[in-house]
XYZ file of C-alpha atoms in Angstrom:
558
model
C 7.296 -30.922 -6.377
C 10.655 -29.153 -6.717
C 10.082 -28.689 -10.467
C 6.649 -27.175 -9.845
C 8.069 -24.774 -7.262
C 10.771 -23.634 -9.676
C 8.203 -23.084 -12.425
C 6.108 -20.914 -10.101
C 8.882 -18.981 -8.344
C 11.171 -18.669 -11.348
C 9.013 -16.205 -13.270
C 9.947 -12.748 -11.949
C 8.289 -10.874 -14.838
C 4.960 -12.554 -14.113
C 5.247 -11.818 -10.380
C 6.284 -8.204 -11.088
C 3.251 -7.704 -13.325
C 0.939 -9.183 -10.707
C 2.456 -6.896 -8.053
C 1.780 -3.809 -10.173
C -1.825 -4.953 -10.690
C -2.208 -5.333 -6.901
C -0.854 -1.804 -6.374
C -3.357 -0.446 -8.916
C -6.215 -2.355 -7.267
C -5.094 -0.969 -3.910
C -5.771 2.564 -5.158
C -8.884 1.718 -7.178
C -11.304 2.504 -4.302
C -9.944 6.074 -4.145
C -10.607 6.498 -7.861
C -13.996 4.776 -7.758
C -15.392 6.682 -4.788
C -13.630 9.923 -5.631
C -14.046 12.642 -3.019
C -16.337 10.371 -1.016
C -13.198 8.463 0.005
C -12.134 8.473 3.639
C -8.733 10.147 3.918
C -6.426 10.559 6.927
C -7.154 13.822 8.760
C -4.393 14.038 11.365
C -1.334 15.858 10.015
C -2.824 15.533 6.542
C -6.206 17.078 5.707
C -5.886 19.313 8.770
C -2.592 20.710 7.484
C -0.498 19.464 4.546
C -3.225 19.420 1.902
C -4.494 22.858 2.891
C -0.973 24.323 2.867
C -0.541 23.165 -0.717
C -3.876 24.601 -1.843
C -3.217 27.919 -0.119
C 0.242 28.225 -1.667
C -0.937 27.336 -5.171
C -3.871 29.762 -4.935
C -1.590 32.541 -3.699
C 0.582 32.414 -6.827
C 3.654 32.947 -4.593
C 5.428 29.630 -5.208
C 8.632 31.262 -6.506
C 8.412 34.352 -4.303
C 11.088 35.291 -1.775
C 10.934 33.454 1.579
C 9.762 36.514 3.522
C 6.914 37.329 1.123
C 3.749 37.465 3.206
C 0.855 35.116 2.407
C -2.055 37.204 3.661
C -4.570 34.347 3.967
C -2.965 33.217 7.221
C -2.332 35.117 10.485
C -2.527 38.512 8.739
C 0.553 37.538 6.751
C 2.666 34.439 7.247
C 6.070 34.179 5.522
C 6.139 32.091 2.353
C 8.775 29.914 4.033
C 6.416 29.108 6.917
C 3.508 28.123 4.710
C 5.423 25.647 2.563
C 9.177 25.766 2.872
C 10.336 23.620 -0.059
C 10.353 23.506 -3.840
C 8.519 20.224 -4.135
C 7.823 18.124 -7.245
C 4.610 16.787 -5.688
C 3.012 20.223 -6.134
C 3.045 19.629 -9.900
C 0.473 16.850 -9.544
C -1.823 19.046 -7.447
C -1.580 21.771 -10.067
C -2.287 19.364 -12.940
C -5.033 17.189 -11.435
C -6.576 19.346 -8.713
C -6.334 18.813 -4.987
C -8.024 15.446 -4.537
C -6.902 13.658 -7.681
C -3.457 15.232 -7.420
C -3.244 13.745 -3.934
C -4.320 10.270 -5.126
C -2.072 10.298 -8.212
C 0.865 11.279 -6.029
C 0.116 8.449 -3.575
C -0.043 5.960 -6.453
C 3.224 7.269 -7.858
C 4.829 6.957 -4.411
C 3.852 3.276 -4.231
C 5.203 2.550 -7.713
C 8.502 4.294 -6.845
C 8.647 2.336 -3.565
C 8.059 -0.951 -5.397
C 10.715 -0.574 -8.067
C 13.155 1.042 -5.654
C 12.959 -1.837 -3.181
C 13.084 -4.378 -6.033
C 16.297 -2.884 -7.431
C 17.871 -2.480 -3.990
C 17.154 -6.042 -2.835
C 18.393 -7.512 -6.100
C 21.595 -5.539 -5.766
C 22.202 -6.514 -2.163
C 20.987 -10.111 -2.281
C 21.822 -11.079 -5.890
C 19.159 -13.799 -5.736
C 19.027 -16.938 -7.861
C 16.147 -16.940 -10.338
C 14.009 -19.368 -8.343
C 14.051 -17.147 -5.229
C 13.813 -13.771 -6.963
C 10.119 -13.837 -6.057
C 11.181 -12.963 -2.502
C 12.672 -9.604 -3.524
C 9.620 -8.773 -5.636
C 7.154 -9.804 -2.914
C 8.967 -7.842 -0.197
C 9.041 -4.839 -2.540
C 5.262 -5.163 -2.954
C 4.786 -5.232 0.827
C 6.900 -2.106 1.163
C 5.002 -0.374 -1.651
C 1.639 -0.971 0.045
C 2.632 0.690 3.310
C 0.368 3.659 4.172
C 3.030 6.288 3.535
C 2.349 9.542 5.324
C 2.431 12.897 3.534
C 3.023 13.059 -0.217
C 6.774 13.051 -0.759
C 9.508 10.462 -1.324
C 10.855 10.983 2.196
C 10.199 7.325 3.069
C 9.023 5.599 -0.100
C 11.956 6.968 -2.121
C 14.713 5.829 0.241
C 15.259 2.412 -1.419
C 15.736 3.815 -4.898
C 18.040 6.644 -3.805
C 20.103 4.227 -1.685
C 20.287 1.970 -4.756
C 21.628 4.920 -6.782
C 24.246 5.765 -4.141
C 25.411 2.154 -3.914
C 25.770 2.043 -7.702
C 27.956 5.160 -7.656
C 29.932 3.721 -4.735
C 30.574 0.595 -6.821
C 31.882 2.675 -9.725
C 28.821 2.677 -11.984
C 28.770 5.837 -14.119
C 25.248 5.666 -15.528
C 23.402 9.007 -15.563
C 20.264 7.407 -14.046
C 21.908 7.355 -10.608
C 22.524 11.107 -10.650
C 19.011 11.732 -11.981
C 17.517 9.739 -9.085
C 19.551 11.786 -6.572
C 18.407 15.044 -8.185
C 14.730 14.050 -8.158
C 14.927 12.825 -4.561
C 16.309 16.177 -3.374
C 13.257 17.981 -4.802
C 10.746 15.271 -3.858
C 11.583 14.646 -0.191
C 12.017 16.498 3.077
C 15.498 17.170 4.402
C 14.094 17.440 7.933
C 12.041 14.243 7.906
C 14.494 11.765 6.424
C 17.059 13.562 4.270
C 19.467 14.682 6.982
C 19.421 11.248 8.615
C 19.948 9.495 5.302
C 22.970 11.710 4.638
C 24.370 10.769 8.065
C 24.094 7.083 7.107
C 25.907 7.787 3.826
C 28.675 9.625 5.692
C 29.097 6.652 8.042
C 29.397 4.407 4.992
C 31.975 6.787 3.517
C 34.071 6.716 6.711
C 33.913 2.903 6.722
C 35.105 2.769 3.100
C 38.013 5.106 3.842
C 39.010 2.964 6.828
C 38.751 -0.270 4.840
C 40.263 0.846 1.519
C 42.666 3.526 2.778
C 41.465 5.879 0.059
C 38.583 8.227 -0.707
C 35.869 7.179 -3.152
C 35.626 10.509 -4.983
C 32.425 9.792 -6.998
C 30.688 8.715 -3.788
C 31.816 11.901 -2.014
C 30.633 13.935 -4.986
C 27.244 12.195 -4.892
C 26.780 12.959 -1.176
C 27.835 16.565 -1.754
C 25.443 16.852 -4.688
C 22.508 15.682 -2.596
C 23.450 18.156 0.140
C 23.735 21.098 -2.271
C 20.466 20.229 -4.004
C 18.758 20.050 -0.610
C 20.042 23.556 0.136
C 18.379 24.725 -3.082
C 15.103 22.834 -2.639
C 14.853 23.983 1.006
C 16.182 27.496 0.374
C 13.035 29.057 1.854
C 13.578 27.439 5.256
C 17.327 28.040 5.400
C 16.831 31.691 4.537
C 14.248 32.292 7.256
C 16.359 30.626 9.972
C 19.824 31.806 8.957
C 19.495 35.137 7.160
C 16.221 36.771 8.180
C 17.188 38.495 11.432
C 13.766 40.153 11.663
C 11.997 36.816 11.944
C 11.467 35.000 15.251
C 9.770 31.618 15.084
C 7.277 30.393 17.657
C 9.599 27.378 17.948
C 11.872 29.305 20.332
C 9.253 28.807 23.058
C 8.811 25.078 22.501
C 9.313 22.923 25.569
C 9.677 19.171 25.183
C 7.587 17.130 27.609
C 9.942 15.380 29.976
C 9.499 11.635 30.402
C 10.363 9.354 33.280
C 12.726 6.431 32.707
C 9.770 4.032 32.581
C 7.910 6.200 30.049
C 11.053 6.506 27.918
C 11.607 2.750 27.974
C 8.002 2.038 26.913
C 8.285 4.607 24.130
C 11.522 3.029 22.866
C 10.094 -0.500 23.105
C 6.981 0.545 21.172
C 9.139 2.102 18.454
C 11.197 -1.067 18.064
C 8.239 -3.466 18.061
C 5.510 -1.396 16.346
C 7.035 1.694 14.738
C 5.598 5.186 14.502
C 2.529 6.308 12.560
C 4.325 9.039 10.595
C 6.606 6.367 9.144
C 4.537 3.191 9.123
C 6.545 0.004 8.730
C 3.852 -2.399 10.012
C 6.599 -4.750 11.117
C 4.752 -6.005 14.221
C 4.970 -9.625 13.026
C 7.893 -9.656 10.589
C 9.937 -8.675 13.633
C 9.938 -12.335 14.712
C 11.428 -13.993 11.595
C 13.907 -11.116 11.290
C 15.222 -11.549 14.846
C 15.109 -15.356 14.570
C 17.282 -15.292 11.448
C 19.619 -12.854 13.176
C 20.084 -15.444 15.940
C 20.323 -18.386 13.511
C 23.173 -16.742 11.653
C 25.467 -17.389 14.601
C 25.098 -21.130 13.964
C 26.185 -20.865 10.320
C 29.596 -20.200 8.897
C 28.372 -17.417 6.623
C 27.183 -14.611 8.841
C 25.987 -11.284 7.442
C 27.492 -8.356 9.334
C 25.375 -5.879 7.383
C 22.265 -7.741 8.596
C 23.327 -7.483 12.217
C 24.434 -3.844 11.837
C 21.051 -2.845 10.396
C 19.254 -4.579 13.261
C 21.525 -2.849 15.804
C 20.915 0.502 14.073
C 17.133 0.088 14.418
C 17.514 -0.883 18.062
C 19.790 2.065 18.935
C 17.661 4.645 17.106
C 14.547 3.238 18.796
C 16.274 3.839 22.126
C 17.156 7.352 20.961
C 13.506 7.959 20.049
C 12.400 6.906 23.518
C 15.111 8.453 25.670
C 15.631 11.780 23.913
C 12.705 13.131 25.967
C 13.979 11.519 29.174
C 14.157 14.223 31.842
C 17.947 13.945 31.956
C 18.220 14.882 28.262
C 15.069 16.884 27.494
C 16.425 20.338 28.395
C 19.298 20.025 25.931
C 16.934 18.787 23.226
C 14.585 21.727 23.863
C 17.405 24.248 23.373
C 18.551 22.524 20.206
C 15.033 22.403 18.756
C 14.653 26.148 19.324
C 17.725 26.779 17.163
C 17.210 24.365 14.267
C 13.989 22.858 12.852
C 15.272 19.283 13.190
C 13.972 16.659 15.585
C 16.857 14.296 16.254
C 14.549 11.398 17.062
C 13.433 11.229 13.436
C 15.846 8.467 12.545
C 12.700 6.327 12.627
C 11.819 7.664 9.167
C 14.545 5.308 7.923
C 13.096 2.304 9.755
C 10.614 1.138 7.061
C 13.488 0.922 4.558
C 15.615 -1.112 6.946
C 12.860 -3.401 8.253
C 11.986 -4.521 4.730
C 15.633 -4.853 3.782
C 15.983 -7.167 6.776
C 12.856 -9.081 5.772
C 14.226 -9.639 2.266
C 17.583 -10.769 3.638
C 15.947 -13.012 6.279
C 13.609 -14.784 3.875
C 16.402 -15.255 1.341
C 18.526 -16.797 4.102
C 15.708 -19.234 4.949
C 15.125 -20.129 1.277
C 18.822 -20.818 0.719
C 19.699 -22.623 3.933
C 16.749 -24.975 4.434
C 15.430 -27.750 2.220
C 11.834 -26.559 2.354
C 12.804 -22.911 2.794
C 10.587 -21.651 -0.024
C 7.554 -23.315 1.543
C 8.353 -21.564 4.840
C 8.775 -18.189 3.129
C 5.486 -18.152 1.200
C 3.054 -18.161 4.195
C 5.128 -15.427 5.882
C 4.773 -13.242 2.783
C 1.039 -13.975 2.479
C 0.392 -13.221 6.162
C 2.298 -9.935 5.966
C 0.385 -8.974 2.815
C -2.874 -9.596 4.682
C -1.625 -7.523 7.631
C -0.577 -4.632 5.385
C -3.880 -4.673 3.484
C -5.731 -4.504 6.808
C -4.130 -1.088 7.245
C -5.574 0.268 4.003
C -6.708 3.836 4.534
C -10.266 2.854 3.594
C -10.283 0.545 6.610
C -8.311 2.551 9.174
C -10.171 5.795 8.365
C -13.655 4.339 7.849
C -14.979 6.066 10.972
C -13.492 9.398 9.949
C -14.896 11.944 7.500
C -14.842 11.609 3.747
C -12.681 14.125 1.882
C -15.610 16.168 0.543
C -17.527 16.102 3.828
C -14.492 17.223 5.777
C -13.780 20.263 3.629
C -17.513 20.885 2.917
C -16.950 23.190 -0.031
C -20.660 23.656 -0.820
C -21.491 24.585 2.775
C -18.690 27.125 3.065
C -19.579 28.544 -0.343
C -23.026 29.271 1.084
C -21.427 30.933 4.109
C -19.191 33.038 1.874
C -22.187 34.217 -0.173
C -24.163 34.944 2.971
C -21.392 37.154 4.382
C -21.313 38.866 1.012
C -17.938 40.612 1.285
C -14.578 39.909 -0.374
C -12.864 37.223 1.721
C -9.687 39.275 2.001
C -11.606 42.104 3.718
C -12.235 40.203 6.968
C -10.717 37.477 9.147
C -12.310 34.390 10.678
C -11.545 31.858 13.396
C -12.908 28.336 13.865
C -14.241 26.795 17.058
C -14.620 23.032 17.421
C -13.244 22.265 13.962
C -9.926 22.520 12.195
C -9.107 26.025 10.841
C -7.697 24.280 7.751
C -11.288 23.816 6.539
C -11.975 27.556 6.383
C -8.518 28.179 4.914
C -9.058 25.471 2.259
C -12.263 27.271 1.277
C -10.494 30.564 0.709
C -11.206 32.341 3.996
C -8.505 34.425 5.663
C -7.849 32.824 9.042
C -6.282 34.007 12.279
C -5.885 30.439 13.514
C -4.195 27.415 11.947
C -1.704 24.589 12.188
C 1.873 25.381 11.138
C 5.209 23.931 12.325
C 6.819 27.362 12.029
C 5.168 30.781 12.214
C 5.904 34.203 13.771
C 6.172 34.197 17.557
C 4.444 37.585 17.617
C 1.226 36.057 16.301
C 1.320 33.292 18.901
C 1.439 35.951 21.625
C -1.228 38.146 20.013
C -3.592 35.224 19.533
C -2.983 34.001 23.070
C -4.518 37.228 24.340
C -7.750 36.192 22.631
C -7.952 32.735 24.253
C -6.094 33.423 27.535
C -9.075 33.018 29.891
C -10.088 29.738 28.248
C -6.535 28.429 28.598
C -6.501 29.443 32.271
C -9.491 27.142 32.865
C -7.718 24.087 31.405
C -4.075 23.563 32.427
C -3.496 20.738 29.933
C -4.719 22.968 27.137
C -2.560 25.800 28.435
C 0.573 23.634 28.352
C -0.358 22.346 24.905
C -0.535 25.892 23.524
C 2.344 27.453 25.472
C 4.848 24.599 25.259
C 4.182 23.591 21.666
C 1.874 26.054 19.941
C 2.006 24.735 16.384
C -1.758 24.367 16.578
C -2.617 28.018 17.014
C -6.313 27.224 17.524
C -9.232 29.068 19.099
C -9.350 26.680 22.040
C -12.356 26.477 24.322
C -11.831 24.877 27.743
C -15.143 23.068 27.351
C -14.452 21.637 23.885
C -10.730 21.173 24.605
C -9.069 19.484 21.615
C -12.224 17.852 20.238
C -12.159 19.626 16.902
C -13.350 16.582 14.981
C -16.574 15.833 16.903
C -19.719 16.334 14.806
C -22.217 15.542 17.576
C -24.432 18.446 18.751
C -22.513 20.405 21.370
C -23.149 23.598 23.276
C -20.622 25.978 24.783
C -22.194 27.477 27.890
C -19.810 30.414 28.154
C -16.989 31.386 25.806
C -14.543 33.718 27.524
C -12.603 35.068 24.576
C -11.187 38.577 24.523
C -13.245 39.738 21.575
C -11.617 43.177 21.635
C -8.242 41.549 21.088
C -9.763 39.407 18.338
C -11.283 42.479 16.705
C -7.896 44.218 16.871
C -6.443 41.356 14.781
C -9.184 41.878 12.202
C -11.396 39.010 13.374
C -15.040 39.482 12.465
C -16.605 36.023 12.292
C -16.496 32.667 14.076
C -17.259 29.368 12.385
C -18.330 27.049 15.185
C -19.374 23.395 15.097
C -20.894 23.937 18.551
C -23.718 26.240 19.559
C -22.465 29.093 21.763
C -24.824 30.377 24.434
C -24.945 34.066 23.521
C -26.793 34.912 26.746
C -23.669 34.081 28.732
C -21.231 35.177 26.033
C -21.211 38.882 25.367
C -19.730 40.361 22.200
C -21.052 37.960 19.552
C -24.339 37.268 17.832
C -25.558 34.286 15.824
C -26.132 35.145 12.173
C -27.090 31.786 10.679
C -26.721 28.000 10.984
C -25.477 26.215 7.854
C -26.067 22.565 6.962
C -25.543 20.669 3.708
C -26.006 17.016 2.628
C -22.351 16.884 1.490
C -21.010 18.170 4.805
C -20.385 16.464 8.107
C -20.591 19.798 9.860
C -23.389 21.889 11.254
C -21.782 25.309 11.249
C -22.936 28.199 13.415
C -21.801 31.540 12.024
C -21.233 34.180 14.688
C -20.350 37.809 14.183
C -18.244 39.787 16.628
C -20.297 42.843 17.569
C -18.133 44.394 20.271
C -16.839 47.903 19.506
C-alpha cells in the first residue's frame, strides 16, 4: 500500500500537467458558449468592463490625468475613468472585450497556480511523495473566482515568492521582472498598499533579528513602491496636484454599525470571506484551526503558521469594527482625503488561507502514519466546493454577456435617433447606465468610484424629488454617490429586473436634465406619460439577443 501511494503521489510533473488541464477545462465553457456565457454583473459588467471599453475607444490611454473623456458626465477626468496603466488592457485591445476578458481570467488562474506552487515549495520544502499537496493547493487557489481582471489577488503568491527570494539573497533577474509586472498588473488600492505593509513588517523583523539591514530587500520594496507611483500616476496626480479637482468622495459618509453588527461582520469575514476577494475557505477553516491547535502538542511548532492565522483574525476584526460607531467618523474623514479603504486587508486573505492549508496538510502528512490518506479527501472535497462556485453556476440566473449589453438592440436605437452620439446625452432608468455607455452613448449617469463633486450636485437636482420620496435611496446617493444613477423611488435600486414594470409618475426635474444636455431616456420600465409631463415615448425596442425591453423617451420640455 505504501509503495502504491508513493508511486501515485511522487509524480509532481504528472499532477502539474493534470492541474493545468483542469484549469483549461474550467474555462472551456466560456470559450464554447462565447458571449452567451453568464458573467458576473455586480462591480464587473456594470462598471469595470465598460470603463475599459470607454477608455480604449477614447484613444486617451496615455493622455494627461485631467484630460476630459466626454462620453461620461459631460467630461470626466481620464484619471477618474481608469486611473492606472494596466497590462490587462493589452488583452482587451488584442482580443476584443469579451475574449480579452476571458483570456485575462485564464491567464490570472495560470499565474495563481504557478505562483502558489513556487511559494509553497519554497516555504514547505516538501519531500517528493508529498509534493502533490503543494500542487493540489495551488490548483484550488487558481480556481477561485477572482474578481476584476488584475493580479491584485491572484498574483500575490508569485510576487511574495519573488520578494522572499531576494530576501534570501537570490540575484536572479526573474524576481525583479515579477515585481515590475505586478506593479503594472495590480491595484495599489486593493491589495498593493497592504502587501507593502506586510513586507515592511517583515523588514523590521529582519532588522531586529539580524541587527542589520537587508539592502536588496529594501531596494525591492522601494522598487515596487516607485513602480506603483508610475503605474498609478493618474490617480496620484488628481488627488495631490490638481487643485481644481474636487472628488465626490469628500461627501462620503460611512454607515455606522452597532457593536453587534460589527461583530457579525467580523465573524463573517473570518469564517466566509468577502466576495471581492473570494477565498472559499468555509470548510478548510476547520483543518487549518485544528492543526494550529495540534501544533501545541508537538515539539516542532510553526510560529509563521500561528502568526498568519492571527493576522487573518485581527484583520477580520478590523474589517468588522472599522465601521463601528466609535470609529466610523475618523474613517469617514480619512476616506475623504485618500482613496484607500483601510479594511481592505482582506484582499490578502486568499493568499494566506491557502498558505495555511498547504502548511496544515503537509503537517498532517508528515506527522501521522496515514496522513496522506487523510489529506486526499480534504483536497477532493475542497475542489468540489470551489467548482460549485464556478461563474457558470453562481451566475446562471443572471444575464448572459451579449444579452446584458444588447449591442444589436442599442444599435437599432442609435439608428432610430439618427444623430451623432456625441451631439446628445442620455440617462438610463431601471437598468445600468454602463449598458448605454458600452454601446457608445454619451451618458449623464454612471458608476465611478471617483468623479467630480460638481456633477453629483448637478445630477442630484434632476432626481431630487424622487430621492425625497425614498429616504434609503436618498442616503444611498448622498452618503456614497458612486452610483450616480437616475433613481426612481418606485423602482429603487432594481436596475437588473427585466419583468414588465410601470412607473406611475416620474418626478424628475427635466429642465435641469435638459440644462446638462440630456435629451433621451432609456427605460426598462414603461413611464406613464399622462402623469409625467416633459417627456414623450418615441419607440419600444426589443431584440432576440437582448434581455431588455427598452422604452425610448425624449425630453420635450423647453
